[in-house]
PDB file of C-alpha atoms in Angstrom:
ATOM      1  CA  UNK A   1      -4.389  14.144 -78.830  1.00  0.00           C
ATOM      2  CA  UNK A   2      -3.634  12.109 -75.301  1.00  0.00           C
ATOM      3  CA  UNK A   3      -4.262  14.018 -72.405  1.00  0.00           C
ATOM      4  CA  UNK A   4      -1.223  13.416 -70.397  1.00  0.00           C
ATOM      5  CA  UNK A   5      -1.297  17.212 -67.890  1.00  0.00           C
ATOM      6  CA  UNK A   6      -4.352  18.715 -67.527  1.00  0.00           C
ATOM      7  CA  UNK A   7      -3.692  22.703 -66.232  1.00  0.00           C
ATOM      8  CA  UNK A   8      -5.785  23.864 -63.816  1.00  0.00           C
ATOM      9  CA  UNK A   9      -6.298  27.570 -62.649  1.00  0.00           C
ATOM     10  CA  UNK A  10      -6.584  27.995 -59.302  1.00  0.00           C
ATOM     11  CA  UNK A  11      -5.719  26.095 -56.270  1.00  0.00           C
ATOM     12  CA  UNK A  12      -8.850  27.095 -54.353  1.00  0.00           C
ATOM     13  CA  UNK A  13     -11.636  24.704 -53.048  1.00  0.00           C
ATOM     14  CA  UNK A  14     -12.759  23.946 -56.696  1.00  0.00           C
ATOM     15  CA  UNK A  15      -8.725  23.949 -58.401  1.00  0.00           C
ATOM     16  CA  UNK A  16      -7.482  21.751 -55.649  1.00  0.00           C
ATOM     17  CA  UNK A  17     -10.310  19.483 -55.662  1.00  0.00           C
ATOM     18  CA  UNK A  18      -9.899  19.033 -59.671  1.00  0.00           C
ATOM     19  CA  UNK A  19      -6.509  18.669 -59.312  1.00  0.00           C
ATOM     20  CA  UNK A  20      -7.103  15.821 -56.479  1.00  0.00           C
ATOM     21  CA  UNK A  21      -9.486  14.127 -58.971  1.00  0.00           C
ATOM     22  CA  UNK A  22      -6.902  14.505 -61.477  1.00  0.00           C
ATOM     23  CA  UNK A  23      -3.872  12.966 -59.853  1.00  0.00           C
ATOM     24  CA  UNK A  24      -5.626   9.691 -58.028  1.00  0.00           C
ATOM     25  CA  UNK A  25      -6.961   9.253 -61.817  1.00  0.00           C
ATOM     26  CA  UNK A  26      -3.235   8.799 -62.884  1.00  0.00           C
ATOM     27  CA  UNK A  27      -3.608  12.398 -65.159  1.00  0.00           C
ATOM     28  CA  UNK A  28      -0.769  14.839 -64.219  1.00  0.00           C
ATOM     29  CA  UNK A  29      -2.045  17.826 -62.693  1.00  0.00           C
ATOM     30  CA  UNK A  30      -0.559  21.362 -62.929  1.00  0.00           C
ATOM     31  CA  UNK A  31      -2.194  23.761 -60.818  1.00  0.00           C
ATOM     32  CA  UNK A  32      -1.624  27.759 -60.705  1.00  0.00           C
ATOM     33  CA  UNK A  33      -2.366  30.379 -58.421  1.00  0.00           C
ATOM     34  CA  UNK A  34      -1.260  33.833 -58.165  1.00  0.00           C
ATOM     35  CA  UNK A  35       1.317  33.317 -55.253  1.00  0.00           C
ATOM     36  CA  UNK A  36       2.963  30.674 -53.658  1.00  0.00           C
ATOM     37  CA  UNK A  37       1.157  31.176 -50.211  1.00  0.00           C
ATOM     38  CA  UNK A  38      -1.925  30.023 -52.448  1.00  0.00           C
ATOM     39  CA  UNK A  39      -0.722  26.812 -54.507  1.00  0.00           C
ATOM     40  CA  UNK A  40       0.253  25.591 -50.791  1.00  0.00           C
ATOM     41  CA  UNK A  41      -2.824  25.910 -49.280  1.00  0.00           C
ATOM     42  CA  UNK A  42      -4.026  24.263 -52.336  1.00  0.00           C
ATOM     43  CA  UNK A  43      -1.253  21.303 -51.759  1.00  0.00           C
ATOM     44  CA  UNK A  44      -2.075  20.979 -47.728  1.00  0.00           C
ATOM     45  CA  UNK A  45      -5.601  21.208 -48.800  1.00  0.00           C
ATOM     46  CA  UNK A  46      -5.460  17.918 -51.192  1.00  0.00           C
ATOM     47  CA  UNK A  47      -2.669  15.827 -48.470  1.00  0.00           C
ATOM     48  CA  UNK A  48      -5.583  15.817 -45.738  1.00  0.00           C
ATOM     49  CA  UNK A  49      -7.747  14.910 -47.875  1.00  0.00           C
ATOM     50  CA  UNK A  50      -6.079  11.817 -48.949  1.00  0.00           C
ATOM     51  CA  UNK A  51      -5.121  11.798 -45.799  1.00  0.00           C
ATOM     52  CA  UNK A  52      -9.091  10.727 -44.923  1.00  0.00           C
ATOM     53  CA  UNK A  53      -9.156   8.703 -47.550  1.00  0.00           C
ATOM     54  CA  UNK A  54      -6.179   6.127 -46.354  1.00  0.00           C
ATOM     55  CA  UNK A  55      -7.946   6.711 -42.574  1.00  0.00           C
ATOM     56  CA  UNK A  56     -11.085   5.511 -44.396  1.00  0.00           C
ATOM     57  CA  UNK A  57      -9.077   2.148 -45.697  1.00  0.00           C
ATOM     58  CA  UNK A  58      -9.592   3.824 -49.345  1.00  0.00           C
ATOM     59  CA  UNK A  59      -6.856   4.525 -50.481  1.00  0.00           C
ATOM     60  CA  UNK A  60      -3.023   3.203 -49.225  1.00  0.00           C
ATOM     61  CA  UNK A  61      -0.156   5.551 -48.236  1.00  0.00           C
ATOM     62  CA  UNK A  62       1.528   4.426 -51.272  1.00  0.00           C
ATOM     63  CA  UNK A  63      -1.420   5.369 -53.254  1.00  0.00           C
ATOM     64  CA  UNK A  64      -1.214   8.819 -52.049  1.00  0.00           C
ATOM     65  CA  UNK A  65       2.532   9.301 -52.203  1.00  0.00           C
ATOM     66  CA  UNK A  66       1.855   9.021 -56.004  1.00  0.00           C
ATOM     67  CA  UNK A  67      -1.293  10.738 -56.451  1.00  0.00           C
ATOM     68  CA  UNK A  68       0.357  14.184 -54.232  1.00  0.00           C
ATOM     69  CA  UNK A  69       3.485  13.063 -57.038  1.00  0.00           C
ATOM     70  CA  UNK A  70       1.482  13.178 -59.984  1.00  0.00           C
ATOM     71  CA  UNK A  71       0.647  17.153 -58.974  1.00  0.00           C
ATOM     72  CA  UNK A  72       2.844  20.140 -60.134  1.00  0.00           C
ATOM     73  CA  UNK A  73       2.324  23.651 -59.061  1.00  0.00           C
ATOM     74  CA  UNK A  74       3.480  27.226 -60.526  1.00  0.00           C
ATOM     75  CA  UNK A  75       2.434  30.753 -60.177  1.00  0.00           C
ATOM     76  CA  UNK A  76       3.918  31.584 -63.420  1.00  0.00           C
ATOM     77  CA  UNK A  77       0.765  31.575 -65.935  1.00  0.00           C
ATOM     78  CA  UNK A  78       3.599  30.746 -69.061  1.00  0.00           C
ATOM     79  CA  UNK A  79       3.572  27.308 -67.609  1.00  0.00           C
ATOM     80  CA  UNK A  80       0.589  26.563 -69.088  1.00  0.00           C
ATOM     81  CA  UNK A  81       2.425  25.781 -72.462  1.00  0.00           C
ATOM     82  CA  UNK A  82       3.123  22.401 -71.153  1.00  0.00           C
ATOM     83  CA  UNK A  83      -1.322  21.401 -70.394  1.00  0.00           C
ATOM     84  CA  UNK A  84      -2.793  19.568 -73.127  1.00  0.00           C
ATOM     85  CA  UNK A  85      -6.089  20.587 -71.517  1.00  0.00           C
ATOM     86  CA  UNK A  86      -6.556  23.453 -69.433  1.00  0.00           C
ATOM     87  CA  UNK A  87      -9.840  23.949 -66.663  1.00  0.00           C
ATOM     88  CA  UNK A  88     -10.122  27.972 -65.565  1.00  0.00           C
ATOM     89  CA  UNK A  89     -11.590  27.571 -61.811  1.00  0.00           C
ATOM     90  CA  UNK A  90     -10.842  30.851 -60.398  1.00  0.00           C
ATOM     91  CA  UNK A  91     -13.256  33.249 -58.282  1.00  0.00           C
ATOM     92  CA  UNK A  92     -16.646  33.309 -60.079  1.00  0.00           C
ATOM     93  CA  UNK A  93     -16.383  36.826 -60.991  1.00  0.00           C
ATOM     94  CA  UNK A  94     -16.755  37.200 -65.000  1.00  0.00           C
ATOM     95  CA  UNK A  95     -14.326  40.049 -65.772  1.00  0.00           C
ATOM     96  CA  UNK A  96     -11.582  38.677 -63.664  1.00  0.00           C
ATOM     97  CA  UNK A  97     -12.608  34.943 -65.586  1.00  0.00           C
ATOM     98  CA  UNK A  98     -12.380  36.699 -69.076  1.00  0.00           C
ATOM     99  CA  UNK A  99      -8.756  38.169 -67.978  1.00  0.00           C
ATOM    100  CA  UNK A 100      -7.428  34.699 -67.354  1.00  0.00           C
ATOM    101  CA  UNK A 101      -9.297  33.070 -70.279  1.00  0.00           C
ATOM    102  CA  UNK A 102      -7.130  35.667 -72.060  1.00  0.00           C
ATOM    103  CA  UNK A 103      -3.808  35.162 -70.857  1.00  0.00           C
ATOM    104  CA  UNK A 104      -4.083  31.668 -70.764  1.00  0.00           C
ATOM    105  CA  UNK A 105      -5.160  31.661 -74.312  1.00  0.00           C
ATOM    106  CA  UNK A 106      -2.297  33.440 -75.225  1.00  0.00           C
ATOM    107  CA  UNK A 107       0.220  30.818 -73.931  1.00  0.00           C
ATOM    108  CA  UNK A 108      -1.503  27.807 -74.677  1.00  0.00           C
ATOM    109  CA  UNK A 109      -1.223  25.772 -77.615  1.00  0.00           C
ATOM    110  CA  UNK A 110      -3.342  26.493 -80.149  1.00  0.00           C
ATOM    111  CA  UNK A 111      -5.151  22.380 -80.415  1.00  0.00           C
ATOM    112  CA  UNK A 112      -5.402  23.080 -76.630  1.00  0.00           C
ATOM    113  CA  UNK A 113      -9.120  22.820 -74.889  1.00  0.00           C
ATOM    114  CA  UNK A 114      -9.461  25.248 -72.849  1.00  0.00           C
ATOM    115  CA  UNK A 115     -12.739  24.712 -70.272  1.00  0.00           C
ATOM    116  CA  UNK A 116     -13.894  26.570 -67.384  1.00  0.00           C
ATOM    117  CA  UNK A 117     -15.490  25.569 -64.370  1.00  0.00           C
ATOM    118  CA  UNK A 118     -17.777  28.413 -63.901  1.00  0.00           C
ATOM    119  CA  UNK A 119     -21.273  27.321 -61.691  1.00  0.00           C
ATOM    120  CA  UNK A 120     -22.803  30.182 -63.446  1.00  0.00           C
ATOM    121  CA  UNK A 121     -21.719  32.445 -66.348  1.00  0.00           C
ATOM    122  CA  UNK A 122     -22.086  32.132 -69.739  1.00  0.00           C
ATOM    123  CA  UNK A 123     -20.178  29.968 -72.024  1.00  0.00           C
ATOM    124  CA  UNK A 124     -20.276  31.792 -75.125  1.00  0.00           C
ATOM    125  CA  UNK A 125     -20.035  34.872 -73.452  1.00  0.00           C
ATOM    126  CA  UNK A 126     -16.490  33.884 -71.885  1.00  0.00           C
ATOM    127  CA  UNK A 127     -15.568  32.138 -75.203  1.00  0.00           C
ATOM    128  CA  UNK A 128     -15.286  35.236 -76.486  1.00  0.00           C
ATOM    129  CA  UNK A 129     -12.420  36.283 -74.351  1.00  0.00           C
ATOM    130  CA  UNK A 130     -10.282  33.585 -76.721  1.00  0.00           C
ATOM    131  CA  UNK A 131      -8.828  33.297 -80.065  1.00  0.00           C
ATOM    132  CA  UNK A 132     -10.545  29.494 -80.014  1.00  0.00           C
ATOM    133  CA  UNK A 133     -14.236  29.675 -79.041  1.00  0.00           C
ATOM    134  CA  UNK A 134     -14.469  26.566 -80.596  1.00  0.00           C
ATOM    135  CA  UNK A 135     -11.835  24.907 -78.366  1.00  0.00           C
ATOM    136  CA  UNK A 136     -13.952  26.350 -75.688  1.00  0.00           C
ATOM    137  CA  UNK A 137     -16.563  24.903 -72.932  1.00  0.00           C
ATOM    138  CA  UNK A 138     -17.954  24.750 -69.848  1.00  0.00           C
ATOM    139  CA  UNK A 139     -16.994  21.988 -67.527  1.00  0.00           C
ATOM    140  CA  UNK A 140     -18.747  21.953 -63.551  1.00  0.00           C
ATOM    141  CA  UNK A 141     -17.508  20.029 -61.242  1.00  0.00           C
ATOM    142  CA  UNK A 142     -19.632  19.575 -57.796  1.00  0.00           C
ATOM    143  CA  UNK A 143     -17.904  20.464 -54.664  1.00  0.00           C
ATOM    144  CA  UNK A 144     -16.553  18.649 -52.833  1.00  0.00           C
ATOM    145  CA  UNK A 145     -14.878  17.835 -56.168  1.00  0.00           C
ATOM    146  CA  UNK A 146     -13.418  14.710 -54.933  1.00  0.00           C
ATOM    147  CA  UNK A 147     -16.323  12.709 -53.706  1.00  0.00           C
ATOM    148  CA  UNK A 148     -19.157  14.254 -56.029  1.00  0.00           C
ATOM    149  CA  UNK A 149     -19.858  12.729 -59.632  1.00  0.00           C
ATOM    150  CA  UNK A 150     -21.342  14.888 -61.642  1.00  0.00           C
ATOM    151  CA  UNK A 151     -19.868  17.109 -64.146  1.00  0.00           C
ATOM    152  CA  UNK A 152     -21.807  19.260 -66.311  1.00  0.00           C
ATOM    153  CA  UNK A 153     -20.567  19.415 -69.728  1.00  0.00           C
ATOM    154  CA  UNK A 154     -21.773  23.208 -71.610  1.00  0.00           C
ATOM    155  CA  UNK A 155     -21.478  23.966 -74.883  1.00  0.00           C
ATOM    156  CA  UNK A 156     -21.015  27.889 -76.246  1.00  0.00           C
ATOM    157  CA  UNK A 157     -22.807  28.780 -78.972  1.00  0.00           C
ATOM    158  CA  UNK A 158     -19.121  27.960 -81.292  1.00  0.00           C
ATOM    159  CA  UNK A 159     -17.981  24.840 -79.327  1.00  0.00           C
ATOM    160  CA  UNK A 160     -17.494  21.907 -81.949  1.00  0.00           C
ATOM    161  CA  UNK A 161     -18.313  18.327 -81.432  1.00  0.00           C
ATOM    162  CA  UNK A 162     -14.510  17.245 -81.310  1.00  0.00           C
ATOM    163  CA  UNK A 163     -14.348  19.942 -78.123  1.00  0.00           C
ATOM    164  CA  UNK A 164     -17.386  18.685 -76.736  1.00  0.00           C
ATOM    165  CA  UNK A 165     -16.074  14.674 -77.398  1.00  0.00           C
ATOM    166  CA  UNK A 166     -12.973  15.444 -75.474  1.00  0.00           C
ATOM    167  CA  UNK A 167     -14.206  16.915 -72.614  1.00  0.00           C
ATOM    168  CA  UNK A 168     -16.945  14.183 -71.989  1.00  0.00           C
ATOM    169  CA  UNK A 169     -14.154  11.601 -72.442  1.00  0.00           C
ATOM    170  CA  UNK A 170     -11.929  13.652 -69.883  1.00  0.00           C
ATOM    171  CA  UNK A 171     -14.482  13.335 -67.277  1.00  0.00           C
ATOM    172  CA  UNK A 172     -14.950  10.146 -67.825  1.00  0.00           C
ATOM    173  CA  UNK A 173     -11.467   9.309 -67.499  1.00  0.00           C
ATOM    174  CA  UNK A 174     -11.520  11.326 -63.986  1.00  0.00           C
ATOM    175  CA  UNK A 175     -14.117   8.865 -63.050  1.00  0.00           C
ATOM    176  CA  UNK A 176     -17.226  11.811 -63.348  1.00  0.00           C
ATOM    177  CA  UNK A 177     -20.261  11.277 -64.476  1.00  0.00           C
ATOM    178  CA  UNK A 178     -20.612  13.983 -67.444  1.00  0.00           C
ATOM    179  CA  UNK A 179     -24.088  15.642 -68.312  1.00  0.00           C
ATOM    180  CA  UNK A 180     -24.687  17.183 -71.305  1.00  0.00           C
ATOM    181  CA  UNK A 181     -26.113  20.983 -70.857  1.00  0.00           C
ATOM    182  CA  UNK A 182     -27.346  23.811 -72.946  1.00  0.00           C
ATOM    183  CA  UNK A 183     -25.910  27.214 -71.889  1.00  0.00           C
ATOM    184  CA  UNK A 184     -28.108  29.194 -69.937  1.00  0.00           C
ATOM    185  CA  UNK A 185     -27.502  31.126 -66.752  1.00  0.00           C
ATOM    186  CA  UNK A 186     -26.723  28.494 -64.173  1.00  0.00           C
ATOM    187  CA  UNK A 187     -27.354  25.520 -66.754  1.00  0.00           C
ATOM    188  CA  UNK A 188     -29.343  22.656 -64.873  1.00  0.00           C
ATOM    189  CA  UNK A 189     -28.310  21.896 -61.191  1.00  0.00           C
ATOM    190  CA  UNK A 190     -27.872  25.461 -59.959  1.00  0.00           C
ATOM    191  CA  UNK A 191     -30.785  26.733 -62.224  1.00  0.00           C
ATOM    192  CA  UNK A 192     -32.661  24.499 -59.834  1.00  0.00           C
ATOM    193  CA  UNK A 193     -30.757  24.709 -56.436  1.00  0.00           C
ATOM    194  CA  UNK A 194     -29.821  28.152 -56.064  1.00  0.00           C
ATOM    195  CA  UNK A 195     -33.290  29.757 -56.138  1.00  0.00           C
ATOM    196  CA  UNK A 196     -34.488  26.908 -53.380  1.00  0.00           C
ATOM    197  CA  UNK A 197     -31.105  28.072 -50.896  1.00  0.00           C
ATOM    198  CA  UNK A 198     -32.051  31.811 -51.699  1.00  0.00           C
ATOM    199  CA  UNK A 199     -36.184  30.820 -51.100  1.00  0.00           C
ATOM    200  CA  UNK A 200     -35.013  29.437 -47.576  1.00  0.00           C
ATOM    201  CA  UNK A 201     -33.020  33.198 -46.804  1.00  0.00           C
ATOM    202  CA  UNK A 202     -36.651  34.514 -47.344  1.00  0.00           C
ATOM    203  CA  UNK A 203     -37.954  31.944 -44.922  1.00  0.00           C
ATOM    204  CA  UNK A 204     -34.949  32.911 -42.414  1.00  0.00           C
ATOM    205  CA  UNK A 205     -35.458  36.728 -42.679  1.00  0.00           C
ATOM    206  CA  UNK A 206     -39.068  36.403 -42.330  1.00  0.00           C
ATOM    207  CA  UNK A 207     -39.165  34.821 -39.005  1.00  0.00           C
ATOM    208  CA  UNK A 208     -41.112  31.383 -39.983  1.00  0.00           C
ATOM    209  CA  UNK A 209     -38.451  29.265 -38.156  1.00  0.00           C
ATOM    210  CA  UNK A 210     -34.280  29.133 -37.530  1.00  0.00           C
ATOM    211  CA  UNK A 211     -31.773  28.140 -39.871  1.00  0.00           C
ATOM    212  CA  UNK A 212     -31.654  24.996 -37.600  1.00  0.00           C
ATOM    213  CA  UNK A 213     -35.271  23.809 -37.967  1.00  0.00           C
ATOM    214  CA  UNK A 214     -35.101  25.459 -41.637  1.00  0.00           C
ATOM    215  CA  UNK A 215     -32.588  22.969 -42.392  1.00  0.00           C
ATOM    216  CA  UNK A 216     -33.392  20.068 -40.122  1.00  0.00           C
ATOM    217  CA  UNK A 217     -37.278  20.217 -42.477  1.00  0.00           C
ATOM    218  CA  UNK A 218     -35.792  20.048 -45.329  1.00  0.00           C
ATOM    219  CA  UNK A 219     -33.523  17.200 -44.606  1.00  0.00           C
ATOM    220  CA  UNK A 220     -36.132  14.949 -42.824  1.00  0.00           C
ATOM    221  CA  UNK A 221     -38.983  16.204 -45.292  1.00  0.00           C
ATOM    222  CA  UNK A 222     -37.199  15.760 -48.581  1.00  0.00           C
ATOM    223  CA  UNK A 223     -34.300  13.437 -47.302  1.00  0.00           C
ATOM    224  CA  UNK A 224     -31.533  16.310 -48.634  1.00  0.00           C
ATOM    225  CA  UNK A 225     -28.441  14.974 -47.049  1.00  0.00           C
ATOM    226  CA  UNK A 226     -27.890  18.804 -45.688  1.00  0.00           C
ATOM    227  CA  UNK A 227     -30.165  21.637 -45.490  1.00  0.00           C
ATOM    228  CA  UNK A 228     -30.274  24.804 -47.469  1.00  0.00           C
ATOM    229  CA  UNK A 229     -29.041  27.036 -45.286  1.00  0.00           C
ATOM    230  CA  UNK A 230     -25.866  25.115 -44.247  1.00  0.00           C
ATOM    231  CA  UNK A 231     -25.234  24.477 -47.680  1.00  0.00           C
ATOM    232  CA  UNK A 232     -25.058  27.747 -48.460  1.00  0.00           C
ATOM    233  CA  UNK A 233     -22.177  28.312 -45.861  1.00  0.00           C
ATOM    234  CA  UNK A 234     -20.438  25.474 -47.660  1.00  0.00           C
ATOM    235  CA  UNK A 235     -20.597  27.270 -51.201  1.00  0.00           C
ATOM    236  CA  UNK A 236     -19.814  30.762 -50.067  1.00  0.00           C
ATOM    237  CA  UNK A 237     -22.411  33.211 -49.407  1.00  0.00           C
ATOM    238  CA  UNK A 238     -20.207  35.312 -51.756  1.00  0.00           C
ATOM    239  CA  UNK A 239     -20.458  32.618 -54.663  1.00  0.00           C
ATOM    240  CA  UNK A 240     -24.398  32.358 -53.869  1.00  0.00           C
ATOM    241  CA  UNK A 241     -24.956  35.865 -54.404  1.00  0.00           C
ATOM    242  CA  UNK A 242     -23.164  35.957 -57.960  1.00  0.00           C
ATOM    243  CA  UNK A 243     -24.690  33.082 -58.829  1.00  0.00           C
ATOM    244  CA  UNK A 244     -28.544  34.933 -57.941  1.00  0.00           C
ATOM    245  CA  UNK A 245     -27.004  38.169 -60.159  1.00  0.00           C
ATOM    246  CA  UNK A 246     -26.355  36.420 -62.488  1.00  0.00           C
ATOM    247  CA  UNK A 247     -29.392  34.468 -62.962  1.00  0.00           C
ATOM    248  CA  UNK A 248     -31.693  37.971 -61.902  1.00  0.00           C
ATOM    249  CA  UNK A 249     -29.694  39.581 -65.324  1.00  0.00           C
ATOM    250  CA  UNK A 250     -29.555  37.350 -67.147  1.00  0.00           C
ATOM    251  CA  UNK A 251     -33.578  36.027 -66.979  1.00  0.00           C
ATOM    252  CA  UNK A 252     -34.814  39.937 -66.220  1.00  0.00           C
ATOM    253  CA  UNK A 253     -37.355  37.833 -63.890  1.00  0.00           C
ATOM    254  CA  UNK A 254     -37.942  39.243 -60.505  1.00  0.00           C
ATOM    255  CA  UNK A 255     -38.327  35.585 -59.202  1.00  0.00           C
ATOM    256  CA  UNK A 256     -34.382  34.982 -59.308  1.00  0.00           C
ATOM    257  CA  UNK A 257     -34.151  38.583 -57.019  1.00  0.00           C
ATOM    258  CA  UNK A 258     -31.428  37.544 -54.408  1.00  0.00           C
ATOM    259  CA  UNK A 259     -32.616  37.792 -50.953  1.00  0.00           C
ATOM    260  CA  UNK A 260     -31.902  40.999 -48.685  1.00  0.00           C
ATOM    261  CA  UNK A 261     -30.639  39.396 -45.990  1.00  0.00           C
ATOM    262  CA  UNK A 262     -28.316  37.113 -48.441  1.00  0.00           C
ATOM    263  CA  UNK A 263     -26.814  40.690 -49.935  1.00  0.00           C
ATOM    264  CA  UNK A 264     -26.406  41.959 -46.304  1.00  0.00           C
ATOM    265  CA  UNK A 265     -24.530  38.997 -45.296  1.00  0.00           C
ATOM    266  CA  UNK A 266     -22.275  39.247 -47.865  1.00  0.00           C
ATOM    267  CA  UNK A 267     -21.683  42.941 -46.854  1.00  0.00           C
ATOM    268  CA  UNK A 268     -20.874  42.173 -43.565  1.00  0.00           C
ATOM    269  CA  UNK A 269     -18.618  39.276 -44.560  1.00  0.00           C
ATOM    270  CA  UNK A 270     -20.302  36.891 -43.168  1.00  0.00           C
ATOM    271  CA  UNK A 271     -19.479  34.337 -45.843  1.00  0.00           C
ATOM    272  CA  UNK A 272     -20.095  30.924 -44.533  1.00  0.00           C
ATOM    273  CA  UNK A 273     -17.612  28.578 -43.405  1.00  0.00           C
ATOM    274  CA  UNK A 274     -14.334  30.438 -45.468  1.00  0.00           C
ATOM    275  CA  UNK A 275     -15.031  33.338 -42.885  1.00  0.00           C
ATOM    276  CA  UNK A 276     -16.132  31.050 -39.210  1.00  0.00           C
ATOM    277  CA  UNK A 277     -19.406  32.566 -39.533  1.00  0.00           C
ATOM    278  CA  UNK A 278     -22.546  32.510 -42.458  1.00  0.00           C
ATOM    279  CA  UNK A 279     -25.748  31.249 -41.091  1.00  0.00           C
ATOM    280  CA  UNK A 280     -23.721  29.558 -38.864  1.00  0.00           C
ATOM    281  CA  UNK A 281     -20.932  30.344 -36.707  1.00  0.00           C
ATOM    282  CA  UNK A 282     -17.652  27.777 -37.033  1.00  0.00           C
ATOM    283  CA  UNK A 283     -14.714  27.338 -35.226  1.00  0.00           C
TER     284      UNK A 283
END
């Protein structure tokens, strides 16, 4: 089957960013959110940033005048009918994941792939939420979605090789680099990232030096093109703290504990730069 509209759920950083990738890839794009307040932020979110791309010489206005053409939006979930290939990238929260994995199942066409872009949770564990577990996989994307490469391709414990062909040949097509993974809580890159931006919260809270100089050693020591700590207010403090849950349950191993202060930030709402303020403050 050609893959003429890929459906993506959610317009957020993660949906908007697919659907970006999407569209200046000449796939059609039709992204849903739950209002329309949402699927515009999503929109204004993807104009400026074509917008840098043409002000970086990358891309012409013409170019983006058809990539913003190639993108639909709807807040009506029975839209979905129309995807030949549908990407969940909602909140990473698995019950509200498995609810949407649902409904969309339900109106999607039953040859339909459906993947979902959680950094995180278990494949075969949200494959279960379908009738088609083997029309079901993971697929990662790297924010921001636009610029980064990678994609990591998961299979659930039912996923068949056709599925798994597909979705490889997807990314491809979006210009990704695809990676094949086993699943396991936070499969490869955030198995190994996550734990070293919740390591330098312990470094924080214990007073060995500020998030500036925490972050300012580890990009002039291990040439990281940003440091821990403002990465973390890039992902979402929110997002990091599911993702440490997630691995502390799921590996019953007291090294993946999330950090206090981490868990105390999150309370406050202090949740990077969403909020204005996470380890840093922004305007």
């Amino acid at each position: 089957m050609t893959i003429q509209i890929v459906g993506i759920i959610g317009a957020g950083t993660m949906g908007n960013g697919i659907a970006q990738a999407c569209a200046v890839s000449g796939v059609n794009a039709l992204m849903l959110d739950i209002n329309d307040a949402a699927v515009e932020r999503g929109l204004k979110a993807i104009s400026g940033s074509l917008d840098r791309l043409v002000k970086k010489e990358k891309l012409t206005e013409a170019g983006k005048a058809q990539a913003m053409g190639m993108i639909r939006t709807t807040t009506n979930i029975a839209d979905l009918k129309d995807a030949d290939f549908i990407i969940e990238a909602a909140t990473e929260n698995e019950g509200l994941k498995r609810k949407i994995l649902k409904d969309a199942d339900g109106v999607a066409r039953p040859e339909v792939i459906i993947a979902t872009n959680t950094s995180s949770i278990t494949i075969t564990g949200l494959a279960a939420a379908t009738s088609r577990p083997d029309k079901f996989i993971g697929m990662h994307f790297f924010n921001p979605v636009p610029m980064m490469a990678l994609v990591e391709v998961i299979r659930g414990l039912a996923t068949s090789d056709e599925t798994y062909a597909a979705t490889e040949e997807l990314a491809k097509r979006l210009g990704k680099a695809p990676i094949s993974v086993k699943n396991n809580p936070g499969f490869v890159v955030n198995r190994i990232l996550c734990p070293m931006i919740n390591e330098a919260i312990f470094v924080l809270a214990e007073g060995l030096a500020t998030a500036e100089d925490i972050d300012n050693g580890m990009r002039l020591g291990t040439n990281q093109p940003i440091g821990p700590l403002a990465l973390a207010d890039m992902i979402g403090l929110d997002t990091m703290l599911s993702v440490m849950q997630v691995f502390y349950e799921g590996f019953n191993d007291s090294k993946y504990r999330p950090a206090p202060l981490l868990k105390e930030m999150v309370a406050a709402g202090y949740l990077g730069r969403k909020t204005g303020r996470g380890f840093y403050v922004y305007k």
